[in-house]
Amino acid sequence: MEYDVIVVGGGPSGATAAEDLAKAGHSVAMLDRAGRIKPCGGAIPPRLIADFDIPDEQIVAKIQTARMISPTQRHVDIPIENGFVGMVDREHFDEFLRTRAQEAGAHRYSGSFQGIERHGDTKSVVFRDGVSGNVQKMDCKLIIGADGARSNVARLEVPGGDTIPYVIAYHEIIEAPAQTETYDPKRCDVIYDGAISPDFYGWIFPHGGQASIGMGSMIKSVDVKEATAALRRTAGLSECKTIRKEGAPIPLKPLDRWDNGKDVVLAGDAAGVVAPSSGEGIYYAMVGGRVAATAAASCLATGRAKDLQMARKLFMREHKQVFRVLGAMQNAYYKSDMRRERFVSLCHDVDVQRLTFEAYMNKKLVKARPLAHLKIGIKNLAHLTGLVSELRT
């Protein structure tokens, strides 16, 4: 059998692409390594829930407050007005998405991608079967590479795919206690502390009866396990039972090109679509899967390989400016503990709080309040230049 599209990777991006293509009537194979769970805080915005029809039973917690914690342990609690941050457990959420793609008509295979062979107009994805261990081949017309931050598809097929920068993220899933002085099952804690991560942040995210505690860093000398242990000690969670431990790379910048000009297009982490500053990836991965499916469907209909460029164009048309603003914020505030202190001070501002979470929930910059934006810009400049001498407590 020759498939119209083979999707390599069955995370949120690959599963979304496979489902969309199958629903559109295309023959689709989805290849994924069994048993893989990506380390992830698990936060998703209301827009994702609406756009991708996520049932309420997949939401293991609805977060009402975000706590920003500075290097000196000062904190500011930001209420999430007119909405919430949904939390999912990637162990179950990803499998739900894969199952839904399969129910839509995608054929599901367990195995690891080995390469692509081309003979004339015939393309074959070579993979090692996850059950037998034998090397097998599947023929197709197009390939979507959705196989993560260190994507083998990207490395072999797309310019720049072998050099994408990334953060190493690590977390531990624990059995969460009831509410304590330092832990709230309805609050996400984000820790901006160079002792935990000198270039990113740490987190404590509730998942109902469980919690994700972790951090990330680009610096290879950072001991991610010890940093996570320190987080657990500070939060009084050291004695909680550890359910599992996971680590993986998170890309820092979208690739300049997502296709090879012939028959491959990338999606999700493989294309580098994780939000700067926040590291948020699930929503952008699923959008990446959707635009990759749109581009692939167009290419199949017209026979024009250049239609594969549509994936990146559609994504950037809506999200480029958000990525630019978040990237500037990361570059400005993650460089030192002094700047992290100032960033947490800036978070006290009510306009910052409201605009931040409006943008998060709706996935677009809020333009309806020009005076608020101007005030934030002035305060931002004051904090960065040191004109603000007193840090709020």
CSV table of C-alpha atoms in Angstrom, one decimal:
chain,number,residue,atom,x,y,z
A,1,MET,CA,0.0,0.0,0.0
A,2,GLU,CA,1.2,3.5,-0.8
A,3,TYR,CA,0.0,6.1,1.6
A,4,ASP,CA,-0.7,9.7,0.6
A,5,VAL,CA,1.2,10.9,3.7
A,6,ILE,CA,3.3,9.2,6.4
A,7,VAL,CA,3.5,11.2,9.6
A,8,VAL,CA,6.7,10.5,11.6
A,9,GLY,CA,5.9,11.2,15.3
A,10,GLY,CA,2.7,10.7,17.3
A,11,GLY,CA,2.8,13.6,19.8
A,12,PRO,CA,0.3,16.4,19.7
A,13,SER,CA,1.7,17.7,16.4
A,14,GLY,CA,1.9,14.5,14.5
A,15,ALA,CA,-1.4,13.1,15.9
A,16,THR,CA,-3.2,16.4,14.9
A,17,ALA,CA,-1.7,16.3,11.3
A,18,ALA,CA,-2.7,12.6,11.0
A,19,GLU,CA,-6.2,13.2,12.2
A,20,ASP,CA,-6.8,16.2,9.9
A,21,LEU,CA,-5.5,14.4,6.8
A,22,ALA,CA,-7.5,11.3,7.6
A,23,LYS,CA,-10.7,13.3,8.1
A,24,ALA,CA,-10.1,14.9,4.7
A,25,GLY,CA,-10.1,11.5,3.1
A,26,HIS,CA,-6.4,11.0,2.6
A,27,SER,CA,-4.6,7.7,3.4
A,28,VAL,CA,-2.3,8.3,6.3
A,29,ALA,CA,0.2,6.3,8.3
A,30,MET,CA,1.4,7.5,11.7
A,31,LEU,CA,4.7,6.2,13.0
A,32,ASP,CA,5.5,6.6,16.6
A,33,ARG,CA,7.8,5.1,19.2
A,34,ALA,CA,5.8,3.4,21.9
A,35,GLY,CA,6.1,4.3,25.5
A,36,ARG,CA,7.6,7.7,25.0
A,37,ILE,CA,6.3,10.5,27.3
A,38,LYS,CA,7.7,14.0,26.8
A,39,PRO,CA,8.6,16.0,29.9
A,40,CYS,CA,6.1,18.9,30.0
A,41,GLY,CA,4.4,21.1,32.5
A,42,GLY,CA,1.2,20.2,30.7
A,43,ALA,CA,-0.4,23.6,30.4
A,44,ILE,CA,-2.9,24.3,27.7
A,45,PRO,CA,-5.0,27.5,27.0
A,46,PRO,CA,-8.7,27.7,26.5
A,47,ARG,CA,-8.2,28.4,22.8
A,48,LEU,CA,-6.6,25.0,22.3
A,49,ILE,CA,-9.5,23.3,24.1
A,50,ALA,CA,-11.9,25.1,21.7
A,51,ASP,CA,-9.9,24.9,18.5
A,52,PHE,CA,-9.1,21.2,18.8
A,53,ASP,CA,-12.2,20.0,20.6
A,54,ILE,CA,-10.6,18.6,23.7
A,55,PRO,CA,-13.1,16.9,26.1
A,56,ASP,CA,-13.3,18.1,29.7
A,57,GLU,CA,-12.2,14.7,31.0
A,58,GLN,CA,-8.7,15.3,29.6
A,59,ILE,CA,-8.3,18.4,31.7
A,60,VAL,CA,-6.9,17.1,35.0
A,61,ALA,CA,-6.8,20.6,36.7
A,62,LYS,CA,-8.0,24.1,36.0
A,63,ILE,CA,-5.5,26.6,37.3
A,64,GLN,CA,-6.8,29.9,38.7
A,65,THR,CA,-3.5,31.6,39.8
A,66,ALA,CA,0.0,31.9,38.6
A,67,ARG,CA,2.8,32.6,41.1
A,68,MET,CA,6.0,34.2,39.9
A,69,ILE,CA,8.9,33.7,42.2
A,70,SER,CA,12.1,35.7,42.2
A,71,PRO,CA,15.7,34.7,43.1
A,72,THR,CA,15.2,36.2,46.5
A,73,GLN,CA,12.0,34.3,47.0
A,74,ARG,CA,9.7,37.3,46.6
A,75,HIS,CA,6.6,36.4,44.7
A,76,VAL,CA,3.6,37.8,43.0
A,77,ASP,CA,0.3,35.9,42.6
A,78,ILE,CA,-1.4,36.7,39.3
A,79,PRO,CA,-5.1,35.8,39.2
A,80,ILE,CA,-6.3,34.4,35.9
A,81,GLU,CA,-9.4,36.5,35.2
A,82,ASN,CA,-12.2,35.3,32.8
A,83,GLY,CA,-10.6,32.0,32.2
A,84,PHE,CA,-8.1,29.4,33.4
A,85,VAL,CA,-5.0,27.5,32.5
A,86,GLY,CA,-6.0,23.9,31.7
A,87,MET,CA,-3.6,21.1,32.7
A,88,VAL,CA,-3.2,17.8,31.0
A,89,ASP,CA,-1.2,14.7,31.7
A,90,ARG,CA,0.9,14.0,28.6
A,91,GLU,CA,0.9,10.2,29.3
A,92,HIS,CA,-2.8,10.2,28.7
A,93,PHE,CA,-3.3,13.3,26.6
A,94,ASP,CA,-1.0,12.2,23.8
A,95,GLU,CA,-2.5,8.7,23.7
A,96,PHE,CA,-6.0,10.3,23.5
A,97,LEU,CA,-4.8,12.3,20.4
A,98,ARG,CA,-3.2,9.2,18.8
A,99,THR,CA,-6.3,7.2,19.3
A,100,ARG,CA,-8.5,9.9,17.9
A,101,ALA,CA,-6.4,10.1,14.8
A,102,GLN,CA,-6.7,6.3,14.4
A,103,GLU,CA,-10.4,6.4,14.8
A,104,ALA,CA,-10.5,9.1,12.1
A,105,GLY,CA,-8.8,6.6,9.7
A,106,ALA,CA,-5.1,7.0,10.2
A,107,HIS,CA,-3.1,3.7,10.3
A,108,ARG,CA,-0.9,3.5,13.3
A,109,TYR,CA,2.5,1.9,13.5
A,110,SER,CA,4.9,1.5,16.3
A,111,GLY,CA,8.6,1.9,15.4
A,112,SER,CA,11.5,4.3,15.0
A,113,PHE,CA,12.3,6.3,11.9
A,114,GLN,CA,15.5,5.3,10.1
A,115,GLY,CA,15.5,7.2,6.9
A,116,ILE,CA,13.9,7.9,3.5
A,117,GLU,CA,14.6,6.1,0.3
A,118,ARG,CA,13.7,7.5,-3.1
A,119,HIS,CA,13.5,5.5,-6.4
A,120,GLY,CA,12.1,7.7,-9.2
A,121,ASP,CA,8.7,8.9,-8.0
A,122,THR,CA,8.5,6.4,-5.2
A,123,LYS,CA,9.4,7.3,-1.7
A,124,SER,CA,9.8,4.9,1.2
A,125,VAL,CA,10.0,5.6,4.9
A,126,VAL,CA,12.4,3.1,6.4
A,127,PHE,CA,11.7,2.3,10.1
A,128,ARG,CA,12.5,-0.3,12.7
A,129,ASP,CA,9.4,-2.1,13.8
A,130,GLY,CA,8.7,-1.6,17.5
A,131,VAL,CA,7.4,-5.1,18.0
A,132,SER,CA,9.6,-7.4,15.9
A,133,GLY,CA,12.7,-5.2,15.7
A,134,ASN,CA,12.9,-5.8,12.0
A,135,VAL,CA,13.6,-3.0,9.5
A,136,GLN,CA,10.6,-2.3,7.3
A,137,LYS,CA,9.5,0.1,4.6
A,138,MET,CA,6.3,2.0,3.8
A,139,ASP,CA,5.7,3.9,0.5
A,140,CYS,CA,4.2,7.3,0.4
A,141,LYS,CA,3.8,10.5,-1.6
A,142,LEU,CA,4.7,13.0,1.2
A,143,ILE,CA,6.2,12.8,4.7
A,144,ILE,CA,5.5,15.0,7.7
A,145,GLY,CA,8.3,15.1,10.2
A,146,ALA,CA,6.8,15.6,13.7
A,147,ASP,CA,9.5,13.7,15.6
A,148,GLY,CA,10.6,16.2,18.2
A,149,ALA,CA,13.3,18.8,18.8
A,150,ARG,CA,16.2,16.7,17.6
A,151,SER,CA,14.2,15.5,14.7
A,152,ASN,CA,15.9,12.9,12.5
A,153,VAL,CA,13.6,13.8,9.6
A,154,ALA,CA,14.7,17.5,9.9
A,155,ARG,CA,18.3,16.6,10.3
A,156,LEU,CA,18.3,14.5,7.1
A,157,GLU,CA,16.0,16.5,5.0
A,158,VAL,CA,15.6,20.2,5.8
A,159,PRO,CA,18.4,22.9,5.8
A,160,GLY,CA,19.2,23.9,9.4
A,161,GLY,CA,17.4,20.9,10.9
A,162,ASP,CA,20.6,19.6,12.3
A,163,THR,CA,21.6,22.8,14.2
A,164,ILE,CA,18.5,24.0,15.9
A,165,PRO,CA,19.2,25.3,19.5
A,166,TYR,CA,17.4,23.8,22.4
A,167,VAL,CA,17.0,23.7,26.1
A,168,ILE,CA,17.2,20.4,28.0
A,169,ALA,CA,14.1,20.1,30.1
A,170,TYR,CA,13.8,17.7,33.0
A,171,HIS,CA,10.9,17.1,35.3
A,172,GLU,CA,9.6,14.6,37.9
A,173,ILE,CA,5.9,13.6,38.2
A,174,ILE,CA,5.0,13.2,41.9
A,175,GLU,CA,2.0,12.2,43.9
A,176,ALA,CA,0.7,15.6,44.9
A,177,PRO,CA,-0.2,16.4,48.5
A,178,ALA,CA,-3.3,18.3,49.7
A,179,GLN,CA,-2.9,22.1,49.8
A,180,THR,CA,0.0,23.2,52.1
A,181,GLU,CA,1.7,26.6,52.9
A,182,THR,CA,3.9,26.1,49.8
A,183,TYR,CA,1.8,24.1,47.4
A,184,ASP,CA,-1.6,24.9,46.0
A,185,PRO,CA,-3.3,22.4,43.6
A,186,LYS,CA,-5.0,25.4,41.8
A,187,ARG,CA,-1.8,27.4,41.4
A,188,CYS,CA,1.1,27.2,38.9
A,189,ASP,CA,4.5,28.3,40.3
A,190,VAL,CA,7.1,29.6,38.0
A,191,ILE,CA,10.5,30.1,39.5
A,192,TYR,CA,12.9,32.6,38.0
A,193,ASP,CA,16.1,31.9,39.9
A,194,GLY,CA,19.6,31.5,38.6
A,195,ALA,CA,20.4,28.9,41.2
A,196,ILE,CA,17.7,26.7,39.7
A,197,SER,CA,18.2,27.6,36.0
A,198,PRO,CA,20.7,30.3,34.9
A,199,ASP,CA,19.0,30.8,31.6
A,200,PHE,CA,15.4,29.6,31.8
A,201,TYR,CA,13.1,28.8,34.7
A,202,GLY,CA,11.8,26.1,37.0
A,203,TRP,CA,8.1,25.1,37.5
A,204,ILE,CA,5.7,23.4,39.8
A,205,PHE,CA,2.5,22.6,37.9
A,206,PRO,CA,-0.4,20.7,39.5
A,207,HIS,CA,-2.0,17.8,37.6
A,208,GLY,CA,-4.9,16.9,39.9
A,209,GLY,CA,-3.6,14.1,42.0
A,210,GLN,CA,-0.1,14.5,40.6
A,211,ALA,CA,2.3,17.4,40.0
A,212,SER,CA,5.0,18.2,37.5
A,213,ILE,CA,8.2,19.7,39.0
A,214,GLY,CA,11.0,20.6,36.7
A,215,MET,CA,13.3,23.1,35.0
A,216,GLY,CA,15.3,23.6,31.8
A,217,SER,CA,18.6,25.0,30.7
A,218,MET,CA,20.8,25.3,27.6
A,219,ILE,CA,24.0,25.1,29.8
A,220,LYS,CA,25.3,21.6,29.8
A,221,SER,CA,27.1,21.9,33.1
A,222,VAL,CA,23.8,22.5,34.9
A,223,ASP,CA,22.7,19.4,37.0
A,224,VAL,CA,19.0,19.3,36.1
A,225,LYS,CA,18.3,16.5,38.6
A,226,GLU,CA,19.9,18.4,41.5
A,227,ALA,CA,18.1,21.6,40.5
A,228,THR,CA,14.8,19.8,40.5
A,229,ALA,CA,15.6,18.2,43.9
A,230,ALA,CA,16.2,21.7,45.2
A,231,LEU,CA,12.8,22.8,43.9
A,232,ARG,CA,11.2,20.0,45.7
A,233,ARG,CA,13.0,20.8,48.9
A,234,THR,CA,11.9,24.5,48.8
A,235,ALA,CA,8.3,23.6,48.1
A,236,GLY,CA,8.2,20.9,50.8
A,237,LEU,CA,7.7,18.1,48.3
A,238,SER,CA,10.8,16.0,48.8
A,239,GLU,CA,8.9,13.3,50.6
A,240,CYS,CA,6.2,12.9,48.0
A,241,LYS,CA,6.3,9.7,46.0
A,242,THR,CA,8.0,10.0,42.6
A,243,ILE,CA,6.0,8.4,39.8
A,244,ARG,CA,8.3,9.0,36.9
A,245,LYS,CA,11.3,11.0,35.7
A,246,GLU,CA,11.7,12.4,32.2
A,247,GLY,CA,14.0,14.6,30.2
A,248,ALA,CA,14.0,15.9,26.6
A,249,PRO,CA,15.1,18.8,24.5
A,250,ILE,CA,12.9,21.8,23.9
A,251,PRO,CA,13.7,23.9,20.8
A,252,LEU,CA,14.2,27.6,21.2
A,253,LYS,CA,13.7,29.1,17.7
A,254,PRO,CA,11.5,28.2,14.7
A,255,LEU,CA,13.5,27.0,11.7
A,256,ASP,CA,13.8,29.4,8.8
A,257,ARG,CA,12.5,26.7,6.5
A,258,TRP,CA,10.1,23.8,7.3
A,259,ASP,CA,10.2,21.8,4.0
A,260,ASN,CA,12.8,20.3,1.7
A,261,GLY,CA,11.2,21.6,-1.5
A,262,LYS,CA,10.2,18.2,-2.6
A,263,ASP,CA,8.2,15.9,-0.3
A,264,VAL,CA,8.9,16.6,3.3
A,265,VAL,CA,7.4,19.2,5.7
A,266,LEU,CA,8.1,19.6,9.4
A,267,ALA,CA,5.7,20.2,12.3
A,268,GLY,CA,5.8,21.0,16.0
A,269,ASP,CA,9.1,20.7,17.9
A,270,ALA,CA,10.8,19.4,14.7
A,271,ALA,CA,10.1,22.8,13.2
A,272,GLY,CA,11.2,24.6,16.4
A,273,VAL,CA,7.8,26.0,17.3
A,274,VAL,CA,8.0,26.4,21.1
A,275,ALA,CA,7.2,29.8,22.4
A,276,PRO,CA,10.3,31.7,23.7
A,277,SER,CA,10.4,32.8,27.3
A,278,SER,CA,7.5,30.5,28.4
A,279,GLY,CA,8.6,27.3,26.7
A,280,GLU,CA,4.9,26.6,25.9
A,281,GLY,CA,4.7,24.0,23.2
A,282,ILE,CA,1.5,22.0,23.1
A,283,TYR,CA,-0.8,24.6,21.5
A,284,TYR,CA,1.9,25.6,19.0
A,285,ALA,CA,2.7,22.0,18.2
A,286,MET,CA,-1.0,21.2,17.4
A,287,VAL,CA,-1.3,24.4,15.3
A,288,GLY,CA,1.9,23.2,13.5
A,289,GLY,CA,0.4,19.8,12.9
A,290,ARG,CA,-2.7,21.5,11.5
A,291,VAL,CA,-0.9,23.8,9.1
A,292,ALA,CA,1.4,21.0,8.0
A,293,ALA,CA,-1.6,18.9,7.1
A,294,THR,CA,-3.1,21.8,5.2
A,295,ALA,CA,0.1,22.3,3.2
A,296,ALA,CA,0.3,18.5,2.5
A,297,ALA,CA,-3.3,18.4,1.4
A,298,SER,CA,-2.7,21.3,-1.0
A,299,CYS,CA,0.4,19.7,-2.4
A,300,LEU,CA,-1.4,16.4,-3.0
A,301,ALA,CA,-4.2,18.3,-4.8
A,302,THR,CA,-2.0,20.5,-7.0
A,303,GLY,CA,1.1,18.4,-7.4
A,304,ARG,CA,3.2,21.6,-6.6
A,305,ALA,CA,5.9,21.0,-4.1
A,306,LYS,CA,6.1,24.7,-3.3
A,307,ASP,CA,2.7,24.3,-1.6
A,308,LEU,CA,4.6,22.7,1.3
A,309,GLN,CA,5.9,26.2,2.2
A,310,MET,CA,2.3,27.1,3.1
A,311,ALA,CA,2.8,25.4,6.6
A,312,ARG,CA,5.3,27.9,7.8
A,313,LYS,CA,3.6,30.9,6.1
A,314,LEU,CA,0.3,30.1,7.7
A,315,PHE,CA,1.8,29.6,11.2
A,316,MET,CA,3.9,32.8,11.1
A,317,ARG,CA,1.1,34.9,9.7
A,318,GLU,CA,-0.7,34.5,13.0
A,319,HIS,CA,2.1,33.8,15.6
A,320,LYS,CA,5.3,35.6,14.4
A,321,GLN,CA,4.7,38.7,16.4
A,322,VAL,CA,3.9,36.8,19.6
A,323,PHE,CA,7.2,34.8,19.2
A,324,ARG,CA,9.1,38.0,18.5
A,325,VAL,CA,7.8,39.7,21.7
A,326,LEU,CA,8.4,36.6,23.9
A,327,GLY,CA,11.9,36.2,22.4
A,328,ALA,CA,12.7,39.9,23.3
A,329,MET,CA,11.4,39.3,26.8
A,330,GLN,CA,13.6,36.2,27.3
A,331,ASN,CA,16.7,38.0,26.0
A,332,ALA,CA,16.0,41.0,28.2
A,333,TYR,CA,15.1,39.3,31.5
A,334,TYR,CA,16.8,35.9,31.7
A,335,LYS,CA,20.4,37.1,31.6
A,336,SER,CA,20.9,37.7,35.3
A,337,ASP,CA,19.2,37.4,38.7
A,338,MET,CA,19.1,41.2,39.0
A,339,ARG,CA,17.0,41.3,35.8
A,340,ARG,CA,14.9,38.3,37.1
A,341,GLU,CA,14.1,40.3,40.2
A,342,ARG,CA,13.0,43.3,38.1
A,343,PHE,CA,10.9,41.0,35.9
A,344,VAL,CA,9.0,39.7,38.9
A,345,SER,CA,8.6,43.3,40.1
A,346,LEU,CA,7.1,44.2,36.7
A,347,CYS,CA,4.6,41.4,37.1
A,348,HIS,CA,3.0,43.3,40.0
A,349,ASP,CA,1.5,45.7,37.5
A,350,VAL,CA,-2.2,45.0,36.9
A,351,ASP,CA,-2.0,45.9,33.2
A,352,VAL,CA,0.9,43.5,32.7
A,353,GLN,CA,-1.1,40.7,34.4
A,354,ARG,CA,-4.3,41.3,32.4
A,355,LEU,CA,-2.7,41.7,29.0
A,356,THR,CA,-0.3,38.7,29.6
A,357,PHE,CA,-3.1,36.2,30.4
A,358,GLU,CA,-5.5,37.7,27.8
A,359,ALA,CA,-2.7,37.0,25.2
A,360,TYR,CA,-2.1,33.6,26.7
A,361,MET,CA,-5.7,32.4,26.6
A,362,ASN,CA,-6.4,33.8,23.1
A,363,LYS,CA,-3.0,33.3,21.6
A,364,LYS,CA,-2.7,36.7,20.1
A,365,LEU,CA,-1.4,40.1,21.2
A,366,VAL,CA,-4.0,42.3,22.8
A,367,LYS,CA,-4.3,45.6,20.8
A,368,ALA,CA,-7.4,47.1,22.4
A,369,ARG,CA,-5.7,49.0,25.1
A,370,PRO,CA,-3.0,51.3,23.6
A,371,LEU,CA,-2.6,53.3,26.8
A,372,ALA,CA,-2.0,50.2,28.8
A,373,HIS,CA,0.6,49.0,26.3
A,374,LEU,CA,2.3,52.4,26.4
A,375,LYS,CA,2.4,52.3,30.2
A,376,ILE,CA,3.9,48.8,30.2
A,377,GLY,CA,6.5,49.8,27.7
A,378,ILE,CA,7.6,52.7,29.9
A,379,LYS,CA,7.7,50.6,33.0
A,380,ASN,CA,9.6,47.8,31.1
A,381,LEU,CA,12.2,50.3,30.0
A,382,ALA,CA,12.5,51.7,33.5
A,383,HIS,CA,13.1,48.2,35.0
A,384,LEU,CA,15.7,47.3,32.3
A,385,THR,CA,17.7,50.5,32.6
A,386,GLY,CA,17.6,50.5,36.4
A,387,LEU,CA,15.6,53.7,36.8
A,388,VAL,CA,13.4,51.7,39.1
A,389,SER,CA,15.6,51.5,42.2
A,390,GLU,CA,13.2,49.9,44.7
A,391,LEU,CA,11.9,46.4,44.2
A,392,ARG,CA,8.4,45.8,45.5
A,393,THR,CA,7.9,43.3,48.2
